[in-house]
PDB file of C-alpha atoms in Angstrom:
ATOM      1  CA  GLU A   1     -30.794 -23.601  66.020  1.00  0.00           C
ATOM      2  CA  ILE A   2     -27.261 -22.312  66.553  1.00  0.00           C
ATOM      3  CA  SER A   3     -26.445 -20.438  69.728  1.00  0.00           C
ATOM      4  CA  CYS A   4     -23.185 -18.837  70.733  1.00  0.00           C
ATOM      5  CA  SER A   5     -21.873 -16.692  73.555  1.00  0.00           C
ATOM      6  CA  LEU A   6     -19.005 -14.253  73.780  1.00  0.00           C
ATOM      7  CA  VAL A   7     -16.546 -14.049  76.624  1.00  0.00           C
ATOM      8  CA  GLY A   8     -15.686 -10.400  77.239  1.00  0.00           C
ATOM      9  CA  SER A   9     -12.340  -8.815  77.926  1.00  0.00           C
ATOM     10  CA  GLU A  10     -10.756  -5.368  77.778  1.00  0.00           C
ATOM     11  CA  MET A  11      -7.797  -4.088  75.744  1.00  0.00           C
ATOM     12  CA  CYS A  12      -5.465  -1.196  76.500  1.00  0.00           C
ATOM     13  CA  ILE A  13      -3.667   0.704  73.751  1.00  0.00           C
ATOM     14  CA  ARG A  14      -0.034   1.570  74.258  1.00  0.00           C
ATOM     15  CA  ASP A  15       1.237   5.092  73.698  1.00  0.00           C
ATOM     16  CA  SER A  16       4.758   6.343  74.313  1.00  0.00           C
ATOM     17  CA  ASN A  17       3.602   9.796  75.406  1.00  0.00           C
ATOM     18  CA  LEU A  18       1.729   8.668  78.495  1.00  0.00           C
ATOM     19  CA  ILE A  19       1.226  12.091  80.123  1.00  0.00           C
ATOM     20  CA  LYS A  20      -0.327  13.761  77.066  1.00  0.00           C
ATOM     21  CA  ARG A  21      -2.463  10.738  76.339  1.00  0.00           C
ATOM     22  CA  THR A  22      -3.702  10.570  79.934  1.00  0.00           C
ATOM     23  CA  LEU A  23      -4.629  14.265  79.977  1.00  0.00           C
ATOM     24  CA  TYR A  24      -6.423  13.958  76.657  1.00  0.00           C
ATOM     25  CA  LEU A  25      -8.382  10.928  77.814  1.00  0.00           C
ATOM     26  CA  LEU A  26      -9.374  12.733  81.008  1.00  0.00           C
ATOM     27  CA  LEU A  27     -10.641  15.725  79.031  1.00  0.00           C
ATOM     28  CA  ARG A  28     -12.754  13.547  76.776  1.00  0.00           C
ATOM     29  CA  GLN A  29     -14.051  11.407  79.634  1.00  0.00           C
ATOM     30  CA  PRO A  30     -17.736  12.433  79.180  1.00  0.00           C
ATOM     31  CA  GLU A  31     -17.612  11.447  75.511  1.00  0.00           C
ATOM     32  CA  SER A  32     -15.833   8.193  76.375  1.00  0.00           C
ATOM     33  CA  VAL A  33     -18.546   7.344  78.884  1.00  0.00           C
ATOM     34  CA  LEU A  34     -21.225   7.983  76.257  1.00  0.00           C
ATOM     35  CA  ALA A  35     -19.373   5.842  73.714  1.00  0.00           C
ATOM     36  CA  GLY A  36     -19.095   3.086  76.323  1.00  0.00           C
ATOM     37  CA  LYS A  37     -22.818   3.219  77.024  1.00  0.00           C
ATOM     38  CA  ARG A  38     -23.559   2.985  73.309  1.00  0.00           C
ATOM     39  CA  PHE A  39     -21.223   0.002  73.017  1.00  0.00           C
ATOM     40  CA  GLU A  40     -22.894  -1.758  75.944  1.00  0.00           C
ATOM     41  CA  LYS A  41     -26.335  -1.050  74.486  1.00  0.00           C
ATOM     42  CA  ALA A  42     -25.319  -2.671  71.196  1.00  0.00           C
ATOM     43  CA  GLN A  43     -23.844  -5.626  73.091  1.00  0.00           C
ATOM     44  CA  ARG A  44     -27.066  -6.242  74.986  1.00  0.00           C
ATOM     45  CA  LYS A  45     -29.166  -5.926  71.835  1.00  0.00           C
ATOM     46  CA  TYR A  46     -27.167  -8.034  69.392  1.00  0.00           C
ATOM     47  CA  LEU A  47     -24.958 -10.425  71.387  1.00  0.00           C
ATOM     48  CA  LYS A  48     -25.544 -13.308  73.722  1.00  0.00           C
ATOM     49  CA  LEU A  49     -22.952 -12.934  76.467  1.00  0.00           C
ATOM     50  CA  THR A  50     -21.666 -15.093  79.269  1.00  0.00           C
ATOM     51  CA  GLU A  51     -21.048 -13.652  82.691  1.00  0.00           C
ATOM     52  CA  ARG A  52     -17.929 -11.465  82.860  1.00  0.00           C
ATOM     53  CA  TYR A  53     -14.649 -13.189  83.719  1.00  0.00           C
ATOM     54  CA  HIS A  54     -11.627 -11.292  85.021  1.00  0.00           C
ATOM     55  CA  THR A  55      -8.986 -14.034  85.307  1.00  0.00           C
ATOM     56  CA  LEU A  56      -8.001 -17.292  83.652  1.00  0.00           C
ATOM     57  CA  GLU A  57      -8.636 -19.001  86.971  1.00  0.00           C
ATOM     58  CA  GLN A  58     -12.253 -17.823  86.980  1.00  0.00           C
ATOM     59  CA  LEU A  59     -12.725 -19.182  83.478  1.00  0.00           C
ATOM     60  CA  SER A  60     -11.112 -22.508  84.323  1.00  0.00           C
ATOM     61  CA  ASN A  61     -13.250 -22.944  87.431  1.00  0.00           C
ATOM     62  CA  ASN A  62     -16.501 -22.046  85.691  1.00  0.00           C
ATOM     63  CA  ILE A  63     -16.183 -22.959  82.010  1.00  0.00           C
ATOM     64  CA  PRO A  64     -19.105 -21.734  79.879  1.00  0.00           C
ATOM     65  CA  SER A  65     -21.017 -24.661  78.389  1.00  0.00           C
ATOM     66  CA  ALA A  66     -20.651 -24.923  74.597  1.00  0.00           C
ATOM     67  CA  ASP A  67     -20.431 -27.445  71.778  1.00  0.00           C
ATOM     68  CA  VAL A  68     -17.566 -25.538  70.163  1.00  0.00           C
ATOM     69  CA  TYR A  69     -15.222 -22.914  71.621  1.00  0.00           C
ATOM     70  CA  MET A  70     -14.121 -20.245  69.151  1.00  0.00           C
ATOM     71  CA  THR A  71     -11.553 -17.480  69.396  1.00  0.00           C
ATOM     72  CA  GLY A  72     -10.590 -14.957  66.799  1.00  0.00           C
ATOM     73  CA  SER A  73     -10.245 -11.510  65.277  1.00  0.00           C
ATOM     74  CA  ASP A  74      -8.165  -8.508  66.248  1.00  0.00           C
ATOM     75  CA  GLN A  75      -4.849  -9.421  67.937  1.00  0.00           C
ATOM     76  CA  VAL A  76      -6.312 -12.142  70.155  1.00  0.00           C
ATOM     77  CA  TRP A  77      -2.964 -13.925  69.954  1.00  0.00           C
ATOM     78  CA  GLY A  78      -0.872 -10.794  70.340  1.00  0.00           C
ATOM     79  CA  PRO A  79       1.078  -9.608  73.387  1.00  0.00           C
ATOM     80  CA  THR A  80      -0.746  -7.774  76.161  1.00  0.00           C
ATOM     81  CA  GLU A  81       0.328  -4.348  77.419  1.00  0.00           C
ATOM     82  CA  ASN A  82       3.131  -5.813  79.557  1.00  0.00           C
ATOM     83  CA  GLY A  83       4.445  -7.973  76.698  1.00  0.00           C
ATOM     84  CA  SER A  84       3.114 -11.288  77.972  1.00  0.00           C
ATOM     85  CA  TYR A  85       0.594 -13.543  76.225  1.00  0.00           C
ATOM     86  CA  ASP A  86      -2.850 -14.369  77.629  1.00  0.00           C
ATOM     87  CA  SER A  87      -3.532 -18.066  77.118  1.00  0.00           C
ATOM     88  CA  SER A  88      -7.268 -17.627  77.663  1.00  0.00           C
ATOM     89  CA  TYR A  89      -7.442 -16.250  74.109  1.00  0.00           C
ATOM     90  CA  CYS A  90      -5.971 -19.582  73.027  1.00  0.00           C
ATOM     91  CA  LEU A  91      -8.827 -21.288  74.917  1.00  0.00           C
ATOM     92  CA  SER A  92      -6.482 -22.815  77.488  1.00  0.00           C
ATOM     93  CA  PHE A  93      -9.332 -22.872  80.019  1.00  0.00           C
ATOM     94  CA  THR A  94     -11.192 -25.576  78.073  1.00  0.00           C
ATOM     95  CA  LYS A  95     -10.880 -29.324  78.558  1.00  0.00           C
ATOM     96  CA  ASP A  96      -8.852 -31.649  76.344  1.00  0.00           C
ATOM     97  CA  THR A  97     -12.068 -33.191  75.031  1.00  0.00           C
ATOM     98  CA  ASP A  98     -13.549 -29.837  74.002  1.00  0.00           C
ATOM     99  CA  LYS A  99     -13.567 -28.750  70.365  1.00  0.00           C
ATOM    100  CA  ARG A 100     -11.512 -25.585  69.782  1.00  0.00           C
ATOM    101  CA  VAL A 101     -11.469 -23.498  66.608  1.00  0.00           C
ATOM    102  CA  ALA A 102     -10.130 -20.085  65.591  1.00  0.00           C
ATOM    103  CA  TYR A 103     -11.615 -17.755  62.999  1.00  0.00           C
ATOM    104  CA  ALA A 104      -9.631 -14.823  61.581  1.00  0.00           C
ATOM    105  CA  ALA A 105      -7.273 -14.790  64.541  1.00  0.00           C
ATOM    106  CA  SER A 106      -4.576 -12.126  64.511  1.00  0.00           C
ATOM    107  CA  PHE A 107      -1.181 -11.960  66.227  1.00  0.00           C
ATOM    108  CA  GLY A 108      -0.421  -8.277  65.769  1.00  0.00           C
ATOM    109  CA  VAL A 109       3.256  -9.277  65.411  1.00  0.00           C
ATOM    110  CA  SER A 110       5.195 -11.112  62.697  1.00  0.00           C
ATOM    111  CA  THR A 111       7.562 -13.021  64.995  1.00  0.00           C
ATOM    112  CA  LEU A 112       7.559 -14.508  68.476  1.00  0.00           C
ATOM    113  CA  GLU A 113      10.298 -14.382  71.066  1.00  0.00           C
ATOM    114  CA  GLU A 114      12.014 -17.723  71.621  1.00  0.00           C
ATOM    115  CA  GLN A 115      10.453 -18.172  75.058  1.00  0.00           C
ATOM    116  CA  ASP A 116       6.946 -17.655  73.625  1.00  0.00           C
ATOM    117  CA  VAL A 117       7.206 -20.119  70.729  1.00  0.00           C
ATOM    118  CA  LYS A 118       6.922 -23.263  72.860  1.00  0.00           C
ATOM    119  CA  ARG A 119       3.963 -21.943  74.840  1.00  0.00           C
ATOM    120  CA  MET A 120       2.047 -20.748  71.760  1.00  0.00           C
ATOM    121  CA  LYS A 121       2.592 -24.075  70.010  1.00  0.00           C
ATOM    122  CA  GLU A 122       1.383 -25.954  73.078  1.00  0.00           C
ATOM    123  CA  TRP A 123      -1.745 -23.798  73.344  1.00  0.00           C
ATOM    124  CA  LEU A 124      -2.674 -24.142  69.657  1.00  0.00           C
ATOM    125  CA  LYS A 125      -1.699 -27.705  68.786  1.00  0.00           C
ATOM    126  CA  SER A 126      -5.025 -29.200  69.888  1.00  0.00           C
ATOM    127  CA  PHE A 127      -7.231 -26.875  67.806  1.00  0.00           C
ATOM    128  CA  SER A 128      -9.541 -28.659  65.357  1.00  0.00           C
ATOM    129  CA  ALA A 129      -9.312 -25.795  62.856  1.00  0.00           C
ATOM    130  CA  ILE A 130      -7.388 -22.528  62.659  1.00  0.00           C
ATOM    131  CA  SER A 131      -7.835 -19.589  60.322  1.00  0.00           C
ATOM    132  CA  VAL A 132      -6.088 -16.224  60.460  1.00  0.00           C
ATOM    133  CA  ARG A 133      -6.810 -12.868  58.834  1.00  0.00           C
ATOM    134  CA  GLU A 134      -3.250 -12.005  57.752  1.00  0.00           C
ATOM    135  CA  THR A 135      -0.645 -13.824  55.693  1.00  0.00           C
ATOM    136  CA  THR A 136       1.932 -12.917  58.345  1.00  0.00           C
ATOM    137  CA  GLY A 137      -0.120 -15.038  60.741  1.00  0.00           C
ATOM    138  CA  LEU A 138       0.077 -18.002  58.378  1.00  0.00           C
ATOM    139  CA  ARG A 139       3.841 -17.674  58.144  1.00  0.00           C
ATOM    140  CA  LEU A 140       4.188 -17.336  61.900  1.00  0.00           C
ATOM    141  CA  LEU A 141       2.086 -20.459  62.528  1.00  0.00           C
ATOM    142  CA  THR A 142       4.114 -22.444  60.007  1.00  0.00           C
ATOM    143  CA  SER A 143       7.360 -21.269  61.624  1.00  0.00           C
ATOM    144  CA  ILE A 144       6.312 -22.710  65.006  1.00  0.00           C
ATOM    145  CA  GLY A 145       5.055 -25.973  63.526  1.00  0.00           C
ATOM    146  CA  ILE A 146       1.295 -25.323  63.391  1.00  0.00           C
ATOM    147  CA  LEU A 147       0.318 -26.418  59.884  1.00  0.00           C
ATOM    148  CA  GLY A 148      -2.904 -26.409  57.876  1.00  0.00           C
ATOM    149  CA  ALA A 149      -4.221 -22.981  58.892  1.00  0.00           C
ATOM    150  CA  GLN A 150      -6.356 -21.042  56.422  1.00  0.00           C
ATOM    151  CA  HIS A 151      -6.272 -17.380  55.387  1.00  0.00           C
ATOM    152  CA  VAL A 152      -9.738 -15.798  55.667  1.00  0.00           C
ATOM    153  CA  VAL A 153     -11.364 -12.372  55.611  1.00  0.00           C
ATOM    154  CA  ASP A 154     -12.034 -10.324  58.716  1.00  0.00           C
ATOM    155  CA  PRO A 155     -15.457 -11.126  60.255  1.00  0.00           C
ATOM    156  CA  VAL A 156     -16.839  -7.689  59.318  1.00  0.00           C
ATOM    157  CA  PHE A 157     -16.830  -8.825  55.687  1.00  0.00           C
ATOM    158  CA  LEU A 158     -19.026 -11.840  56.386  1.00  0.00           C
ATOM    159  CA  LEU A 159     -22.055  -9.544  56.415  1.00  0.00           C
ATOM    160  CA  SER A 160     -23.445  -8.061  53.223  1.00  0.00           C
ATOM    161  CA  PRO A 161     -24.084  -4.310  52.813  1.00  0.00           C
ATOM    162  CA  LYS A 162     -27.777  -5.128  53.230  1.00  0.00           C
ATOM    163  CA  ASP A 163     -27.076  -6.729  56.619  1.00  0.00           C
ATOM    164  CA  TRP A 164     -25.120  -3.688  57.810  1.00  0.00           C
ATOM    165  CA  ASN A 165     -27.763  -1.277  56.508  1.00  0.00           C
ATOM    166  CA  ILE A 166     -30.407  -2.992  58.627  1.00  0.00           C
ATOM    167  CA  LEU A 167     -28.359  -2.127  61.724  1.00  0.00           C
ATOM    168  CA  ILE A 168     -28.092   1.571  60.861  1.00  0.00           C
ATOM    169  CA  GLN A 169     -31.484   2.221  59.280  1.00  0.00           C
ATOM    170  CA  ASP A 170     -32.659   4.194  62.310  1.00  0.00           C
ATOM    171  CA  GLY A 171     -30.656   7.332  62.886  1.00  0.00           C
ATOM    172  CA  THR A 172     -29.366  10.498  61.270  1.00  0.00           C
ATOM    173  CA  SER A 173     -26.648  10.501  58.641  1.00  0.00           C
ATOM    174  CA  PRO A 174     -23.848  13.111  58.764  1.00  0.00           C
ATOM    175  CA  ALA A 175     -24.749  16.347  56.954  1.00  0.00           C
ATOM    176  CA  LEU A 176     -21.419  16.808  55.156  1.00  0.00           C
ATOM    177  CA  ASP A 177     -19.209  15.116  52.584  1.00  0.00           C
ATOM    178  CA  TYR A 178     -16.018  13.920  54.199  1.00  0.00           C
ATOM    179  CA  VAL A 179     -12.879  11.857  54.315  1.00  0.00           C
ATOM    180  CA  LEU A 180     -13.120   9.561  57.333  1.00  0.00           C
ATOM    181  CA  VAL A 181     -10.003   9.118  59.469  1.00  0.00           C
ATOM    182  CA  TYR A 182      -9.586   6.401  62.067  1.00  0.00           C
ATOM    183  CA  ASN A 183      -6.057   6.589  63.459  1.00  0.00           C
ATOM    184  CA  LEU A 184      -5.072   4.064  66.118  1.00  0.00           C
ATOM    185  CA  GLY A 185      -2.385   5.185  68.550  1.00  0.00           C
ATOM    186  CA  GLN A 186       0.027   7.963  67.628  1.00  0.00           C
ATOM    187  CA  VAL A 187      -0.686  10.214  64.655  1.00  0.00           C
ATOM    188  CA  ASP A 188       0.270   8.358  61.476  1.00  0.00           C
ATOM    189  CA  GLU A 189       1.825  10.855  59.061  1.00  0.00           C
ATOM    190  CA  SER A 190       0.951   8.717  56.011  1.00  0.00           C
ATOM    191  CA  ILE A 191      -2.727   8.714  57.038  1.00  0.00           C
ATOM    192  CA  LYS A 192      -2.587  12.467  57.645  1.00  0.00           C
ATOM    193  CA  SER A 193      -1.013  13.151  54.267  1.00  0.00           C
ATOM    194  CA  CYS A 194      -3.478  10.908  52.427  1.00  0.00           C
ATOM    195  CA  ALA A 195      -6.521  12.422  54.175  1.00  0.00           C
ATOM    196  CA  GLN A 196      -5.401  15.995  53.559  1.00  0.00           C
ATOM    197  CA  GLU A 197      -4.652  15.315  49.894  1.00  0.00           C
ATOM    198  CA  LEU A 198      -8.068  13.707  49.321  1.00  0.00           C
ATOM    199  CA  ALA A 199      -9.823  16.537  51.140  1.00  0.00           C
ATOM    200  CA  ARG A 200      -7.965  19.184  49.108  1.00  0.00           C
ATOM    201  CA  LYS A 201      -8.454  17.440  45.773  1.00  0.00           C
ATOM    202  CA  HIS A 202     -12.181  16.813  46.200  1.00  0.00           C
ATOM    203  CA  ASN A 203     -13.105  19.787  48.417  1.00  0.00           C
ATOM    204  CA  LEU A 204     -14.111  17.601  51.365  1.00  0.00           C
ATOM    205  CA  SER A 205     -14.040  17.933  55.123  1.00  0.00           C
ATOM    206  CA  ILE A 206     -11.937  15.606  57.275  1.00  0.00           C
ATOM    207  CA  LEU A 207     -13.894  13.748  59.941  1.00  0.00           C
ATOM    208  CA  SER A 208     -12.035  11.792  62.621  1.00  0.00           C
ATOM    209  CA  ILE A 209     -13.473   9.106  64.871  1.00  0.00           C
ATOM    210  CA  GLU A 210     -11.238   9.537  67.894  1.00  0.00           C
ATOM    211  CA  ASP A 211      -9.360   6.675  69.493  1.00  0.00           C
ATOM    212  CA  SER A 212      -6.733   7.618  72.095  1.00  0.00           C
ATOM    213  CA  THR A 213      -5.036  10.425  70.167  1.00  0.00           C
ATOM    214  CA  LYS A 214      -6.451  13.810  69.196  1.00  0.00           C
ATOM    215  CA  ILE A 215      -6.372  14.347  65.433  1.00  0.00           C
ATOM    216  CA  LYS A 216      -5.791  18.106  65.276  1.00  0.00           C
ATOM    217  CA  TYR A 217      -5.951  18.326  61.489  1.00  0.00           C
ATOM    218  CA  ALA A 218      -9.562  17.076  61.360  1.00  0.00           C
ATOM    219  CA  ASP A 219     -12.397  19.519  60.645  1.00  0.00           C
ATOM    220  CA  LYS A 220     -14.862  17.502  62.710  1.00  0.00           C
ATOM    221  CA  ILE A 221     -14.089  15.152  65.585  1.00  0.00           C
ATOM    222  CA  VAL A 222     -16.398  12.372  66.785  1.00  0.00           C
ATOM    223  CA  GLU A 223     -15.563  11.252  70.315  1.00  0.00           C
ATOM    224  CA  SER A 224     -18.640   9.301  71.355  1.00  0.00           C
ATOM    225  CA  ALA A 225     -19.330   6.872  68.524  1.00  0.00           C
ATOM    226  CA  GLY A 226     -20.609   3.451  69.502  1.00  0.00           C
ATOM    227  CA  PRO A 227     -20.626   0.464  67.100  1.00  0.00           C
ATOM    228  CA  ILE A 228     -23.795   1.537  65.274  1.00  0.00           C
ATOM    229  CA  GLU A 229     -22.646   5.146  64.911  1.00  0.00           C
ATOM    230  CA  PHE A 230     -19.247   3.917  63.710  1.00  0.00           C
ATOM    231  CA  VAL A 231     -20.866   1.855  60.940  1.00  0.00           C
ATOM    232  CA  ARG A 232     -23.108   4.778  59.978  1.00  0.00           C
ATOM    233  CA  TYR A 233     -20.100   7.064  59.516  1.00  0.00           C
ATOM    234  CA  ILE A 234     -18.392   4.428  57.376  1.00  0.00           C
ATOM    235  CA  ASN A 235     -21.533   3.934  55.298  1.00  0.00           C
ATOM    236  CA  CYS A 236     -21.805   7.665  54.472  1.00  0.00           C
ATOM    237  CA  LEU A 237     -18.141   8.444  53.751  1.00  0.00           C
ATOM    238  CA  LEU A 238     -16.762   9.357  50.363  1.00  0.00           C
ATOM    239  CA  TYR A 239     -13.175   8.353  51.166  1.00  0.00           C
ATOM    240  CA  THR A 240     -11.422   6.727  54.090  1.00  0.00           C
ATOM    241  CA  SER A 241      -7.916   6.896  55.488  1.00  0.00           C
ATOM    242  CA  ASP A 242      -7.177   4.468  58.275  1.00  0.00           C
ATOM    243  CA  ALA A 243      -4.780   1.916  59.723  1.00  0.00           C
ATOM    244  CA  ALA A 244      -5.181  -1.471  61.359  1.00  0.00           C
ATOM    245  CA  ASP A 245      -2.539  -3.043  63.611  1.00  0.00           C
TER     246      ASP A 245
END
């Protein structure tokens, strides 16, 4: 039997127009709360979690027991909101004798500042295996002297359509044909243009799953989607227009 636990953390998304973003987030607070509750419900149902840690010190003083420690996926090795790097995502809280691996880790940047290179190399040099989800990550690792990493798919693609369909079998599908937009951060004009062209060409509605920016050109806006609802909208779409950092 294989058992694993996830150590939780929170991510903030940067936006240059702080005032507008703050007002928008305040206005959609009820929907955000509902989305958060749906996320937590899915967490409790499908994931085995450790207790919540808030600092590296807490992790170091109370290390979760495991045979292997794994980190990975979206921008775990990228800079935080203030530009610094959080070594806990590089498993710096573990002991030298612990086995560390990374699956589909992502930097979110293509280069590191000179002062960050030494620290990142020190944090990663003792990993037993490293894989990343982008070729830019491979090049970055090679540039700092971390060799032998593998390029792999994002974890979402490890499940088959049948696996995903099991998760969303209970629930109501959207009652319209649509182009699905998921725009992270500021409005991306290339996404907007692509979505509008697809909608015009195929006589479709534009449906936007909101992040931190209001997509005014969408015909329908979804502000309270949890993980299961998110997958259901993806499963029923005809076209998608999105961006990943």
